[in-house]
Amino acid sequence: GYDYIHLTYGWEPYEDLSPVKEWWDKGGLITICWHWRAPSTEAEWEAYQKDKVKDPPSFIGFYAPGGGSPVTEFSPAEAVKEGTWQNDFLMADLKKVADRMLLLQKAGIVVIWRPFHEAAGNCGIYPDGKAWFWWGADGAESCKKLWHIMFDYFQERGLHNLIWVWNCQINDDEWYPGDEYVD
């Protein structure tokens, strides 16, 4: 299994396919998830884009408030709205991931793709439960929209080497993206 956790900010470009290809050629299955890191503020995102800072921020936040540490206030409800800075970030990162998936596709590698894992957190377990990760912070509808945007964008890019896996949890039926979006 692999994780695109360091892709967003260039810590690891994931362009060297040799470990993945070696495993695939030995008959192994490839699974990839994404601990997707998000900026906390628009200013942080703008500084990163414009390289106005000597040491760009690492955007280590992927936990929703109350879900763990490090925390981000990044809003998935805003990310699904065209014209927002959050949507700009979303689409920029989806392009990066799609570019890497296309490299795998060109190498003939099929990927078990598991985005937005554990989206509901413990929302279905406790009355005051919360999402653990930013992609679930604004509830099921925003999370499903994120999934649909990713799925549709990857389809538009011509990706057909992905097996889309939904990671369900207890009492999270309302979070399911739909049969047409999940294998």
Coordinates of C-alpha atoms in Angstrom, one line a residue:
G1 CA 0.0 0.0 0.0
Y2 CA 1.0 3.6 -0.8
D3 CA -0.1 7.0 0.4
Y4 CA 0.1 10.3 -1.5
I5 CA 0.5 12.1 1.8
H6 CA 3.5 14.1 0.7
L7 CA 2.4 14.9 -2.8
T8 CA 0.6 18.2 -2.2
Y9 CA 3.6 20.2 -1.3
G10 CA 6.3 18.6 -3.3
W11 CA 8.0 16.8 -0.5
E12 CA 7.8 13.7 -2.6
P13 CA 6.9 13.9 -6.3
Y14 CA 5.9 10.2 -6.6
E15 CA 7.3 10.1 -10.1
D16 CA 9.6 7.2 -9.5
L17 CA 7.4 4.2 -10.2
S18 CA 10.1 1.6 -9.6
P19 CA 8.9 0.3 -6.2
V20 CA 5.3 0.1 -7.4
K21 CA 6.2 -1.4 -10.7
E22 CA 8.4 -4.0 -9.1
W23 CA 5.6 -5.1 -6.8
W24 CA 3.1 -5.1 -9.6
D25 CA 5.4 -7.2 -11.8
K26 CA 5.7 -9.8 -9.0
G27 CA 1.9 -10.2 -9.1
G28 CA 1.2 -7.8 -6.2
L29 CA -1.8 -5.7 -5.9
I30 CA -1.4 -1.9 -5.6
T31 CA -3.5 0.1 -3.2
I32 CA -3.2 3.9 -2.7
C33 CA -4.9 6.1 -0.2
W34 CA -4.3 9.8 0.4
H35 CA -3.9 11.5 3.8
W36 CA -4.7 14.8 2.0
R37 CA -3.1 17.8 3.7
A38 CA -4.9 21.1 3.4
P39 CA -3.9 24.7 4.2
S40 CA -5.6 26.3 7.2
T41 CA -6.1 29.8 5.7
E42 CA -6.4 31.5 2.4
A43 CA -3.3 33.5 3.2
E44 CA -1.3 30.3 3.7
W45 CA -2.6 29.0 0.4
E46 CA -1.8 32.2 -1.5
A47 CA 1.7 32.4 0.0
Y48 CA 2.4 28.9 -1.1
Q49 CA 1.1 29.5 -4.6
K50 CA 3.1 32.7 -5.1
D51 CA 6.1 31.5 -3.3
K52 CA 6.2 34.7 -1.2
V53 CA 7.7 32.9 1.7
K54 CA 11.2 31.7 2.0
D55 CA 10.2 28.4 3.6
P56 CA 6.7 27.5 2.2
P57 CA 4.3 26.2 4.8
S58 CA 4.0 22.5 5.1
F59 CA 0.2 22.4 5.3
I60 CA 0.3 19.5 7.6
G61 CA -3.3 19.7 8.6
F62 CA -5.6 16.9 7.6
Y63 CA -7.5 16.5 10.9
A64 CA -10.8 18.4 11.3
P65 CA -11.2 20.5 14.4
G66 CA -11.7 18.1 17.3
G67 CA -10.5 15.2 15.2
G68 CA -6.9 15.1 16.1
S69 CA -3.7 17.0 15.5
P70 CA -2.5 18.8 13.4
V71 CA -5.8 20.6 12.7
T72 CA -6.9 22.6 9.7
E73 CA -10.0 24.8 9.4
F74 CA -10.2 24.0 5.6
S75 CA -13.9 23.7 4.6
P76 CA -15.0 21.0 2.2
A77 CA -18.3 22.8 1.9
E78 CA -16.4 25.7 0.4
A79 CA -14.1 23.5 -1.6
V80 CA -17.0 22.2 -3.7
K81 CA -18.0 25.7 -4.7
E82 CA -16.4 27.0 -7.9
G83 CA -14.6 30.3 -7.4
T84 CA -13.5 29.8 -3.9
W85 CA -9.9 29.6 -2.8
Q86 CA -10.6 26.2 -1.3
N87 CA -11.9 25.0 -4.7
D88 CA -8.7 26.3 -6.4
F89 CA -6.7 24.3 -3.9
L90 CA -8.9 21.2 -4.5
M91 CA -8.6 21.3 -8.2
A92 CA -4.8 22.0 -8.1
D93 CA -4.3 18.9 -5.9
L94 CA -6.6 16.7 -8.0
K95 CA -4.5 17.6 -11.0
K96 CA -1.4 16.5 -9.2
V97 CA -2.9 13.2 -8.2
A98 CA -4.4 12.5 -11.6
D99 CA -1.0 13.2 -13.2
R100 CA 0.5 10.5 -10.9
M101 CA -2.3 8.1 -11.6
L102 CA -1.8 8.6 -15.3
L103 CA 1.9 7.5 -14.9
L104 CA 0.7 4.3 -13.3
Q105 CA -1.9 3.8 -16.0
K106 CA 0.7 4.2 -18.7
A107 CA 2.8 1.6 -16.9
G108 CA -0.2 -0.8 -17.1
I109 CA -0.7 -0.7 -13.3
V110 CA -4.2 -1.1 -11.8
V111 CA -4.7 0.8 -8.5
I112 CA -7.1 0.0 -5.7
W113 CA -7.9 3.7 -4.9
R114 CA -9.3 4.5 -1.5
P115 CA -9.8 8.3 -1.2
F116 CA -11.5 10.1 1.7
H117 CA -11.0 7.2 4.1
E118 CA -12.9 7.2 7.4
A119 CA -14.8 10.2 6.3
A120 CA -17.5 10.1 9.0
G121 CA -15.1 9.7 11.8
N122 CA -17.2 8.7 14.8
C123 CA -20.3 10.7 13.7
G124 CA -22.3 7.4 13.4
I125 CA -21.1 6.1 16.7
Y126 CA -21.7 8.9 19.2
P127 CA -24.4 11.6 19.3
D128 CA -21.8 14.3 19.6
G129 CA -19.4 12.4 17.2
K130 CA -17.2 14.3 14.8
A131 CA -15.4 13.7 11.6
W132 CA -11.7 13.0 12.1
F133 CA -10.4 14.4 8.7
W134 CA -11.1 17.7 6.9
W135 CA -13.0 16.0 4.1
G136 CA -15.7 15.0 6.5
A137 CA -15.7 18.2 8.7
D138 CA -18.8 19.7 7.0
G139 CA -20.9 16.5 6.9
A140 CA -21.9 13.8 4.5
E141 CA -23.2 16.0 1.6
S142 CA -20.0 18.0 1.2
C143 CA -18.0 14.8 1.5
K144 CA -20.0 13.1 -1.2
K145 CA -19.7 16.1 -3.5
L146 CA -15.9 16.0 -3.0
W147 CA -15.9 12.3 -4.0
H148 CA -18.1 13.1 -7.1
I149 CA -15.8 16.0 -8.2
M150 CA -12.8 13.7 -7.8
F151 CA -14.4 10.9 -9.7
D152 CA -15.7 13.0 -12.5
Y153 CA -12.4 14.9 -12.9
F154 CA -10.4 11.6 -13.0
Q155 CA -12.8 10.3 -15.7
E156 CA -12.4 13.5 -17.7
R157 CA -8.6 13.0 -17.5
G158 CA -9.1 9.5 -19.0
L159 CA -8.2 7.5 -16.0
H160 CA -9.5 3.9 -16.2
N161 CA -7.0 2.0 -14.1
L162 CA -8.7 2.7 -10.7
I163 CA -10.8 0.5 -8.6
W164 CA -12.7 2.9 -6.4
V165 CA -13.1 1.7 -2.8
W166 CA -15.4 3.3 -0.2
N167 CA -14.2 2.9 3.4
C168 CA -17.4 2.6 5.4
Q169 CA -17.9 2.9 9.1
I170 CA -20.6 2.2 11.6
N171 CA -23.9 3.9 10.8
D172 CA -22.5 6.0 7.9
D173 CA -24.9 5.1 5.1
E174 CA -25.6 8.8 4.4
W175 CA -21.9 9.3 3.6
Y176 CA -21.9 6.7 0.8
P177 CA -21.1 8.4 -2.6
G178 CA -23.3 6.0 -4.6
D179 CA -23.0 2.8 -6.6
E180 CA -22.1 4.7 -9.8
Y181 CA -19.1 6.2 -8.0
V182 CA -17.8 3.2 -6.1
D183 CA -16.6 -0.2 -7.4

